[in-house]
mmCIF file of C-alpha atoms in Angstrom:
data_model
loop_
_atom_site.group_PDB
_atom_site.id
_atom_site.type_symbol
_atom_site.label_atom_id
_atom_site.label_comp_id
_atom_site.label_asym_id
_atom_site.label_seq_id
_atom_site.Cartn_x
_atom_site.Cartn_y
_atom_site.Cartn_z
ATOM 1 C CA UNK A 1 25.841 -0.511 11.867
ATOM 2 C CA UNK A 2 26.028 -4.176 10.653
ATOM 3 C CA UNK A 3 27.475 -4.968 7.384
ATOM 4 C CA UNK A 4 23.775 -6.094 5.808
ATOM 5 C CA UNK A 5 22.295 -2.419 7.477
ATOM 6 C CA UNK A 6 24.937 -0.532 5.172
ATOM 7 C CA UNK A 7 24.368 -3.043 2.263
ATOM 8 C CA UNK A 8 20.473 -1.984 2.395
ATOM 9 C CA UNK A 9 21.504 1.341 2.885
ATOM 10 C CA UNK A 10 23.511 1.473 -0.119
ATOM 11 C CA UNK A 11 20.783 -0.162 -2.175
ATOM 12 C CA UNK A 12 18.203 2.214 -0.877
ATOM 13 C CA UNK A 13 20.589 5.382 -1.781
ATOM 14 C CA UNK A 14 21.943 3.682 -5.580
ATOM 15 C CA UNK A 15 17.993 3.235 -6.398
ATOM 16 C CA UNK A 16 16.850 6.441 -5.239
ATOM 17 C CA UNK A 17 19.506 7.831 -7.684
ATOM 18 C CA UNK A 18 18.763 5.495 -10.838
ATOM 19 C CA UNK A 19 14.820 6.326 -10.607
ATOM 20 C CA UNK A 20 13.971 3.423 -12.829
ATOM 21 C CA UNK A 21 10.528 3.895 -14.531
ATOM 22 C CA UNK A 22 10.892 8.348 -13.418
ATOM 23 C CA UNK A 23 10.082 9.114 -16.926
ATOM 24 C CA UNK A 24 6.604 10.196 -16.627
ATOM 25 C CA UNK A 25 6.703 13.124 -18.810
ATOM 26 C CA UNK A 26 4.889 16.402 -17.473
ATOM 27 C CA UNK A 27 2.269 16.364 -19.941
ATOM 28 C CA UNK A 28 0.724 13.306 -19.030
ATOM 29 C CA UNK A 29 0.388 14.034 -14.935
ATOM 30 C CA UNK A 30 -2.475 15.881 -15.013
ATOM 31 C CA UNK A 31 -5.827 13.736 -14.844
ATOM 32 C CA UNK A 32 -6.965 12.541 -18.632
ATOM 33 C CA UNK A 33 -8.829 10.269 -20.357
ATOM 34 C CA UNK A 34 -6.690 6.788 -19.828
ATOM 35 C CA UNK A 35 -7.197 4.193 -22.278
ATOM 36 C CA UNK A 36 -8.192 0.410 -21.289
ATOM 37 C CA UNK A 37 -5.827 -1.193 -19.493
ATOM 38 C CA UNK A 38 -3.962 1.878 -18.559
ATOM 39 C CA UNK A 39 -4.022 3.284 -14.945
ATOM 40 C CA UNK A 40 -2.703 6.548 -13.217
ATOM 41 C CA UNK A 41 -2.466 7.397 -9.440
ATOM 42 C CA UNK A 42 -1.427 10.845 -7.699
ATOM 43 C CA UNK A 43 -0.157 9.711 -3.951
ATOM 44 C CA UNK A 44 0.936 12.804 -1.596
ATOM 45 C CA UNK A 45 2.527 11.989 1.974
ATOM 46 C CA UNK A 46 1.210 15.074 4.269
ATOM 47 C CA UNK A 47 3.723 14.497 6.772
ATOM 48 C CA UNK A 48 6.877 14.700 4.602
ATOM 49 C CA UNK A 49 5.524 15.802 1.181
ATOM 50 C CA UNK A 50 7.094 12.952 -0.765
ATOM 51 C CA UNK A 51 4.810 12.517 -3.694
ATOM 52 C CA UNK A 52 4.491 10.116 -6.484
ATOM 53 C CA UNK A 53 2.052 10.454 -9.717
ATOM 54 C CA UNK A 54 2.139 7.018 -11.192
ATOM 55 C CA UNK A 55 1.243 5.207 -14.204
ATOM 56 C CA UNK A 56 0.857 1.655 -14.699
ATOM 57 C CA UNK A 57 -0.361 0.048 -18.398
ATOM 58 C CA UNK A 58 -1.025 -3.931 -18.659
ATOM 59 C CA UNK A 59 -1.507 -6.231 -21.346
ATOM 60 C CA UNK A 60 -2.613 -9.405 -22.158
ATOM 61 C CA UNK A 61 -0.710 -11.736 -20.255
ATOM 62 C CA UNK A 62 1.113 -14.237 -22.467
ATOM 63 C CA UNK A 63 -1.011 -17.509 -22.464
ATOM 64 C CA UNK A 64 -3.788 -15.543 -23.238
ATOM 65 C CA UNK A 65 -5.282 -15.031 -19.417
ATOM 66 C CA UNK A 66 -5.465 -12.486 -17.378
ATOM 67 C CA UNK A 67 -3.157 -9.974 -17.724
ATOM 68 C CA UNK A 68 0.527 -8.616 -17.540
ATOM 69 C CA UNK A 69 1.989 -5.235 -16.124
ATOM 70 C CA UNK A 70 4.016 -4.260 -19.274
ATOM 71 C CA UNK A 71 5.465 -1.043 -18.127
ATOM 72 C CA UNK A 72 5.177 1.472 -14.973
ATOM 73 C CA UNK A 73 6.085 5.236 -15.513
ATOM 74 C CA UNK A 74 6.480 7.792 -12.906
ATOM 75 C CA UNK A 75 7.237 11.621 -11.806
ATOM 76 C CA UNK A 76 7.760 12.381 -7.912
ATOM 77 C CA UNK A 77 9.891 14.071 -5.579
ATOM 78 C CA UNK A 78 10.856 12.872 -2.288
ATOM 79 C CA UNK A 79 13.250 11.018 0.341
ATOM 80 C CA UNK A 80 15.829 8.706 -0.842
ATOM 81 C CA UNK A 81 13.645 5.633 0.542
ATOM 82 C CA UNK A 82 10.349 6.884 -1.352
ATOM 83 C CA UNK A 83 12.075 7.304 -4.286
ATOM 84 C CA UNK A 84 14.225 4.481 -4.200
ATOM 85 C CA UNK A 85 10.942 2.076 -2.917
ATOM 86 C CA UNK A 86 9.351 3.426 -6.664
ATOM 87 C CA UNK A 87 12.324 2.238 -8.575
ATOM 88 C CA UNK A 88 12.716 -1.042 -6.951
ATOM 89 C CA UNK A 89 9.127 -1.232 -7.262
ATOM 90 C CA UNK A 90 9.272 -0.579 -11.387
ATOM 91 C CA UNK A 91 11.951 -3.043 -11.428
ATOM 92 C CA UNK A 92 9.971 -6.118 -9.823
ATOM 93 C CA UNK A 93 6.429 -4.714 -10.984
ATOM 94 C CA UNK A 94 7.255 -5.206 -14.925
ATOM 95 C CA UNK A 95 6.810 -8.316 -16.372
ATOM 96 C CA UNK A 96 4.713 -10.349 -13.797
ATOM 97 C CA UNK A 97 1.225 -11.376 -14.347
ATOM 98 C CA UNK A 98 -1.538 -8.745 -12.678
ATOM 99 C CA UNK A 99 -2.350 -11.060 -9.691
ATOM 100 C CA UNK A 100 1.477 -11.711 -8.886
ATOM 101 C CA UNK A 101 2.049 -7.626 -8.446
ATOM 102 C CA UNK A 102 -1.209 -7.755 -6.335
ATOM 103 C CA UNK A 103 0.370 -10.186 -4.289
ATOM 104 C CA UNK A 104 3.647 -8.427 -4.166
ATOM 105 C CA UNK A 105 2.053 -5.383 -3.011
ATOM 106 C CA UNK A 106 -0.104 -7.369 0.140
ATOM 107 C CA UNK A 107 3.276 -8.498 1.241
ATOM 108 C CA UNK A 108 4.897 -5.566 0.773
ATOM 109 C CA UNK A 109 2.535 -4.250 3.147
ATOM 110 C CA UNK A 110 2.261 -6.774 5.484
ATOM 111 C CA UNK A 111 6.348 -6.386 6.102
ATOM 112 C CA UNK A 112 5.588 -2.542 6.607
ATOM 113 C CA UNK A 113 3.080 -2.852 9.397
ATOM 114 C CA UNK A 114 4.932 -5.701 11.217
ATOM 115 C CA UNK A 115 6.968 -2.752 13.140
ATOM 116 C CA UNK A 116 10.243 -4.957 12.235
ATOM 117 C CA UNK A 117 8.887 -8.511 13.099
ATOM 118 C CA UNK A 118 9.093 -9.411 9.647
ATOM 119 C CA UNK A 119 12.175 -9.369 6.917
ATOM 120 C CA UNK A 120 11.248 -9.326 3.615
ATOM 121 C CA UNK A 121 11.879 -12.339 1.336
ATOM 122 C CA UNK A 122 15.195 -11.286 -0.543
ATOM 123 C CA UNK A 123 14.231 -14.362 -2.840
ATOM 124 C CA UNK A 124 10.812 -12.803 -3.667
ATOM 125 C CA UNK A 125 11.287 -8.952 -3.428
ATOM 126 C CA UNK A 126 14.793 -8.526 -4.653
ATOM 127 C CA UNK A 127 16.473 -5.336 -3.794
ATOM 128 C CA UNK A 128 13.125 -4.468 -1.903
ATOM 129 C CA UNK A 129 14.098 -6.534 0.645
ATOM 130 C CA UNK A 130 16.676 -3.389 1.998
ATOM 131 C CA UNK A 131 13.588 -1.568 2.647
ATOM 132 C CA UNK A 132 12.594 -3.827 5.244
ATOM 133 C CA UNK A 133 14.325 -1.935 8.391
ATOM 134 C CA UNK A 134 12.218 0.817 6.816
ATOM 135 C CA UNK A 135 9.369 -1.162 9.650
ATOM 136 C CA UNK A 136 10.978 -0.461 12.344
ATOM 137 C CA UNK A 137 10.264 3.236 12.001
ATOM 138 C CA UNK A 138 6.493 4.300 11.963
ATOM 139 C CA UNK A 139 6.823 7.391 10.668
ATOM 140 C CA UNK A 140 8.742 6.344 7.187
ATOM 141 C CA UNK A 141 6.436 3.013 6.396
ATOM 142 C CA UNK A 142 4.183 5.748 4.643
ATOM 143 C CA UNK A 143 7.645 6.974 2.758
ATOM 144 C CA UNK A 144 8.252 3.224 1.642
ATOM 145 C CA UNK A 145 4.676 2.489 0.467
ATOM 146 C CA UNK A 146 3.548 5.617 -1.321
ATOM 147 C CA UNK A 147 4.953 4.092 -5.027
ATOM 148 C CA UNK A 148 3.103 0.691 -3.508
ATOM 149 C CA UNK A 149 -0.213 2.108 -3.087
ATOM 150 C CA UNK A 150 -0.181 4.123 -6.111
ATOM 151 C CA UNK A 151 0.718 1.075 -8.203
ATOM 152 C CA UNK A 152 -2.647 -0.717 -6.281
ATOM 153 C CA UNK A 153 -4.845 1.714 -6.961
ATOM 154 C CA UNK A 154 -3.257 2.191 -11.005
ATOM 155 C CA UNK A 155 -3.610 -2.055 -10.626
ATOM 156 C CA UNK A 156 -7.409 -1.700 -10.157
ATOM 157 C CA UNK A 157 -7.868 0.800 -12.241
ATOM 158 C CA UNK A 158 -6.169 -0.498 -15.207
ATOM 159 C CA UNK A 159 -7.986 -3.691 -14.926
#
């Protein structure tokens, strides 16, 4: 294993332990009346049973356009790399503007599919960027995207 392949690996295992943003309390998983600019998404992986409820809110963005994700909350269970890809993904996700985490989340994907032609950006995804090996294995992109796709669908909803 190469020195940057235990690097990632370390990342992937300290941020599936920290769980930044896995403080979606229990009452508020089940489906409810969200208010505006709130959004909430259940994702289940059938193959491995990781599974992520998510909840994204937004806010006016700061110059008074468009908006901002202001926080992202979550409860799951699951690998180290699904649960690790949902903090990393709280980490980046707060803070940016509404068509920046849309963004993230195309290129996210696009570095999923690409079966390990493409490394992630360390500049642009941060500590994401260990979960790029993740392509090389078919059967754990799903594991790595479930937090990705929850946080599109609470994007659109939210908005």
């Amino acid at each position: 294993m190469s020195s940057l392949d235990s690097l990632y690996q370390q990342i992937i295992l300290e941020q599936s332990k920290t769980r930044t943003g896995a403080d979606l309390p229990d009452d508020q998983l089940q489906g409810m009346d969200l208010p505006a600019g709130v959004g909430q998404c259940h994702q289940l992986n059938t193959v491995c049973g990781d599974e992520i409820t998510l909840r994204l809110e937004t806010t006016p963005g700061e110059s008074g356009t468009g908006t901002q994700v202001s926080s992202i909350h979550w409860a799951g269970d699951g690998c180290a790399i699904s649960m690790a890809s949902a903090s990393i993904l709280t980490e980046l996700a707060v803070g940016l503007d509404a068509d920046e985490v849309q963004a993230l989340i195309a290129n996210f994907r696009e570095v999923m599919r690409s079966r390990g032609k493409m490394e992630a950006d360390e500049e642009v995804f941060g500590d994401a960027a260990a979960l790029s090996g993740v392509s090389k294995f078919p059967a754990r992109v799903k594991c790595a995207m479930l937090a990705w796709v929850a946080a599109e669908d609470a994007l659109a909803q939210a908005r």
